[in-house]
Coordinates of C-alpha atoms in Angstrom, one line a residue:
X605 CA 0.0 0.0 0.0
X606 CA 1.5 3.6 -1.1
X607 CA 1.5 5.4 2.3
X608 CA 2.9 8.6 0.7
X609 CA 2.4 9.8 -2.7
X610 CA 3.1 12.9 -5.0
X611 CA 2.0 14.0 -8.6
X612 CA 3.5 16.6 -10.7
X613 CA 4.4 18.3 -6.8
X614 CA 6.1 21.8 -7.9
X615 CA 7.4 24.9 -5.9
X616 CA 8.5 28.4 -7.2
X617 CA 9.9 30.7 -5.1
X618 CA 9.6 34.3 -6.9
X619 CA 11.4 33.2 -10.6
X620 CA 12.9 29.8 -9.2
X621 CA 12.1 26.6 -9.7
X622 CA 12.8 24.6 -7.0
X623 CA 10.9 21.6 -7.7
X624 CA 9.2 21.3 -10.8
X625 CA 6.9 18.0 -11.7
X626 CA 8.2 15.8 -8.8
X627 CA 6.7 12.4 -8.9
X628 CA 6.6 10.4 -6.0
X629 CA 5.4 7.2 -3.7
X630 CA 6.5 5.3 -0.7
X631 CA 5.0 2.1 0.4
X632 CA 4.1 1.3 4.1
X633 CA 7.2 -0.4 5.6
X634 CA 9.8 0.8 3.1
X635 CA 13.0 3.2 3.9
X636 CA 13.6 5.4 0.9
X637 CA 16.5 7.6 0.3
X638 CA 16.4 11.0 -0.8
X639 CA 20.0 12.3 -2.3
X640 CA 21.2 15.1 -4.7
X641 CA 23.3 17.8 -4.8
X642 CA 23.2 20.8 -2.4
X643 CA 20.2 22.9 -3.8
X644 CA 18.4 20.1 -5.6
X645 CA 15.4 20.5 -3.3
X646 CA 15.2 17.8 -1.5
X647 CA 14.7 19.5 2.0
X648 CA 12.2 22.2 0.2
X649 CA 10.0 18.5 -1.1
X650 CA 10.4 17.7 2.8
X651 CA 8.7 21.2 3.7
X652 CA 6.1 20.7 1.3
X653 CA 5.2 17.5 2.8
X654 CA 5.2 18.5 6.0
X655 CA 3.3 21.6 5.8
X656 CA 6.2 24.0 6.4
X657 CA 5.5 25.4 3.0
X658 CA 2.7 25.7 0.2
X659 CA 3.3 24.0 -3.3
X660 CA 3.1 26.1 -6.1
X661 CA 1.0 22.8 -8.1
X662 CA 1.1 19.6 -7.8
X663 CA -0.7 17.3 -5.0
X664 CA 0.5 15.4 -2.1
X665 CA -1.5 12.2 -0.7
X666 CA -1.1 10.8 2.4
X667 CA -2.6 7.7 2.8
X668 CA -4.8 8.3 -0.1
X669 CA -6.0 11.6 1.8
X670 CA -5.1 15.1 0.0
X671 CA -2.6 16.7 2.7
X672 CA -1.6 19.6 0.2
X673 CA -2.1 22.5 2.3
X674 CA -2.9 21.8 5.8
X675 CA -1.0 22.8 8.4
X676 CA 2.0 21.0 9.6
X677 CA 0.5 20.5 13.2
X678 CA -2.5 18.4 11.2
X679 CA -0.5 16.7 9.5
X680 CA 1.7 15.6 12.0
X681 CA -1.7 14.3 13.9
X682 CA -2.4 12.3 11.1
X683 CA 1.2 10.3 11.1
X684 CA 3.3 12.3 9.5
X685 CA 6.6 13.6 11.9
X686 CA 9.9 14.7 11.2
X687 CA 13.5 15.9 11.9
X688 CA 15.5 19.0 10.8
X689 CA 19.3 19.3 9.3
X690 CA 19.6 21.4 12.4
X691 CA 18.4 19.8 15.7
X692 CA 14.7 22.4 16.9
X693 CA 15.2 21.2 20.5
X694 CA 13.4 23.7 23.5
X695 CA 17.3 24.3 24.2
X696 CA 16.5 25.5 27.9
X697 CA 14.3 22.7 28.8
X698 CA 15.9 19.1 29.5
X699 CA 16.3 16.0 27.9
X700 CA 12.9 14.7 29.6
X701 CA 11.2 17.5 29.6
X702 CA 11.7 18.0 25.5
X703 CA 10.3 14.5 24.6
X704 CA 7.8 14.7 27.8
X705 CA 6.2 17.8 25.2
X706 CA 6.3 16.1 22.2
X707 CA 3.9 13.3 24.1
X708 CA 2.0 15.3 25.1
X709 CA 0.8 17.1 22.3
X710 CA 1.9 15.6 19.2
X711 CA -0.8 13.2 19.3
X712 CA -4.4 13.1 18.0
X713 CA -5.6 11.6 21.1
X714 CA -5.4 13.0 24.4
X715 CA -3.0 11.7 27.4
X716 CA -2.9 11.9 30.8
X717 CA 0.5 13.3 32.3
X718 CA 1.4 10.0 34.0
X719 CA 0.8 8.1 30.6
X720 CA 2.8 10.6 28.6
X721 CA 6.3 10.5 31.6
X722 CA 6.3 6.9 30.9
X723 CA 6.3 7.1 27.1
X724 CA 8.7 9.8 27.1
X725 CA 11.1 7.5 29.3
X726 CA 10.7 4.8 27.4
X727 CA 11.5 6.6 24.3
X728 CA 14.9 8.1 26.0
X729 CA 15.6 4.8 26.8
X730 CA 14.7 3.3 23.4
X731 CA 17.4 6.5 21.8
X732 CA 19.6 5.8 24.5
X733 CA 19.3 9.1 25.9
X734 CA 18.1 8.2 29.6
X735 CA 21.4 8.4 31.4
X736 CA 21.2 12.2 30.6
X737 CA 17.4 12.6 31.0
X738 CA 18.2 15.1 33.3
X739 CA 20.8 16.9 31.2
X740 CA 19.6 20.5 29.1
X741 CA 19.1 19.7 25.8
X742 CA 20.9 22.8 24.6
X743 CA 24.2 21.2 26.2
X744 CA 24.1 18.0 24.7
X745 CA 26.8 17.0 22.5
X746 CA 25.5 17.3 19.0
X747 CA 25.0 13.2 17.9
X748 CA 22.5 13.6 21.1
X749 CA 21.1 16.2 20.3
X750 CA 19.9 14.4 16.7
X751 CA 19.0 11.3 18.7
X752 CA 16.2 13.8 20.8
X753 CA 14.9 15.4 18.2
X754 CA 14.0 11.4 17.1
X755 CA 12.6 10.9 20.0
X756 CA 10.7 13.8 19.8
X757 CA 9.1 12.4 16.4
X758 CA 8.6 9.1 17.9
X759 CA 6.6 10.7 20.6
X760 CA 4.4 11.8 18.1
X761 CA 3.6 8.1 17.1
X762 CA 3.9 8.7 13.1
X763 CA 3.4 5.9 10.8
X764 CA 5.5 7.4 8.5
X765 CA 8.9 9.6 9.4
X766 CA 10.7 12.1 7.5
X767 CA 15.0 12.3 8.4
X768 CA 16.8 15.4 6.9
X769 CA 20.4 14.3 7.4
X770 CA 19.9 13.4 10.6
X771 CA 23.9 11.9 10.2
X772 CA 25.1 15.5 9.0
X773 CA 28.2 16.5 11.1
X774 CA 28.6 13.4 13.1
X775 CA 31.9 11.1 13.0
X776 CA 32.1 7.3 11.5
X777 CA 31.1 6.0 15.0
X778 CA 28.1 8.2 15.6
X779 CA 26.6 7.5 12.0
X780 CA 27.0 3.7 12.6
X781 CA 25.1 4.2 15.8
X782 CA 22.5 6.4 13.9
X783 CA 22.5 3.8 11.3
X784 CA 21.4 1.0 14.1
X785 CA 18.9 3.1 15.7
X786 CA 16.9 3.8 12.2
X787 CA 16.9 0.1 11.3
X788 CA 15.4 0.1 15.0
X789 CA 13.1 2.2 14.1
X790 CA 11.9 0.3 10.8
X791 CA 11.7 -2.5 12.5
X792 CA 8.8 -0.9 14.8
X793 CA 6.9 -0.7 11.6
X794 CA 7.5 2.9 11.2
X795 CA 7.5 4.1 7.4
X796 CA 11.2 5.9 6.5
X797 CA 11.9 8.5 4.4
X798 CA 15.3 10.4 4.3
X799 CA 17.9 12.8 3.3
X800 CA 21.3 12.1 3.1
X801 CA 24.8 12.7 1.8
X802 CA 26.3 9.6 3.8
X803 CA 26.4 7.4 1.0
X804 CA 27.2 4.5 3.0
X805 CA 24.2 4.8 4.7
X806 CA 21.9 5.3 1.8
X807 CA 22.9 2.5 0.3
X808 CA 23.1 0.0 3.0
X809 CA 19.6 0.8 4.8
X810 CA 17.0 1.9 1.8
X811 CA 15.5 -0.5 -0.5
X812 CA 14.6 2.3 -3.3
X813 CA 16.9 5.7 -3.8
X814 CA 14.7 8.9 -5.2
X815 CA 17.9 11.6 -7.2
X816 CA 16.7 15.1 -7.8
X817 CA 19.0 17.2 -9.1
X818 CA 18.3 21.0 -10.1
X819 CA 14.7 20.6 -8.4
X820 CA 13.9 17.6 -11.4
X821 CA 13.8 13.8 -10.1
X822 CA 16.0 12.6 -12.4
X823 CA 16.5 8.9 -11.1
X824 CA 15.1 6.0 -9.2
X825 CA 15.7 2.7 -8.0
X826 CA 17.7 0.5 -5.5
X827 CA 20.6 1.5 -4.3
X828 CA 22.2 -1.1 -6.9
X829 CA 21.0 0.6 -9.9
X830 CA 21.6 4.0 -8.1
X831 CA 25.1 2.9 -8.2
X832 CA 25.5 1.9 -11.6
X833 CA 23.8 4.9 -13.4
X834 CA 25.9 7.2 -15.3
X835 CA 23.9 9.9 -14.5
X836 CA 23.5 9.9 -11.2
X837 CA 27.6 9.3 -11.3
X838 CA 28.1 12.5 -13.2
X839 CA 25.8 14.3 -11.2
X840 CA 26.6 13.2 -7.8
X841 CA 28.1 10.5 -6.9
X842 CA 31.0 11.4 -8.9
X843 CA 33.5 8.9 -10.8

């Protein structure tokens, strides 16, 4: 079943083109990559889907329902979460207190207080952020920092989760440990989609690769056939 879904999905801002006739679709249960050169528009098709901005054209289906225009706290109740290049952690608040928030109103039903400090534990725990629960999240080294703002969007209880290089800036270690904790994730049932430039990564945990490049898609398949196309090589991958 496509959980996700976009046709002809375009967005100009003034004279630019930053995407322009995107076609798209995820299936429930997949992890698929999204990868391109800087400026190809890959986060800008993230804000789209998450509300952050307005498309231009185009139409965006979540779970067969139109989401094209609705506000990113709807559409976040209806499954959809994400993460940012740049952790958006309440920096003066602590680790607990961040992902106690995110339970308690990221979700389309209600929950007590009680209910919500024992999910947000657990989800610490299930990041392997509890040790520091305690901690402000604005002094947390930078790989936690990431790992919050996915608990955060767990909290939410999405079906389907949008990463934008959520391994950006970390070392080989911390990706490897980021790289364990989405195949956790998927393994919870949640839907993947994501941005990133590790290659390593990209190819080892999706099962289909979207390329954009210059706000077009302009490829996609497995990581295999990612690999072996010339065009994606000369405009990307490199030789």
């Amino acid at each position: 079943m496509r959980i996700l879904e976009g046709k002809k999905v375009t967005k100009h801002f003034g004279g630019l083109a930053a995407l322009h006739y995107v076609d798209f679709d995820i299936k429930q249960g997949e992890v698929v990559g999204l990868i391109g050169p800087n400026g190809a528009g890959k986060t800008t098709l993230f804000n789209l889907i998450s509300g952050s901005l307005p498309t231009t054209a185009g139409e965006i289906r979540y779970k067969g329902k139109k989401i094209t225009g609705l506000k990113p706290h709807q559409i976040c109740k209806m499954g959809v979460a994400r993460t940012f290049q740049s952790a958006q952690l309440f920096a003066g608040l602590t680790v607990f207190e961040n992902a106690l928030a995110a339970s308690l109103f990221g979700k389309k039903r209600s929950i007590s207080v009680p209910d919500a400090e024992r999910e947000a534990m657990e989800l610490l725990e299930f990041v392997e952020l509890s040790p520091v629960s305690t901690m402000l999240a604005k002094d947390l080294p930078v790989a936690n920092q990431k790992r919050l703002e996915v608990a955060r969007a767990l909290a939410t209880k999405p079906e389907l989760l949008l990463f934008d290089e959520v391994m950006a800036g970390l070392n080989p270690t911390e990706v490897a440990q980021v790289m364990e904790l989405i195949i956790k994730i998927r393994n919870t049932g949640v839907t993947l989609f994501l941005i990133e430039h590790v290659m390593k990564a990209i190819m080892s945990i999706c099962d289909r690769i979207i390329v954009l490049h210059h706000g077009e898609k302009i490829e996609e398949g497995t990581p295999q056939e990612i690999a072996a196309s010339q065009k994606v090589v000369e405009v990307y991958l490199g030789e």
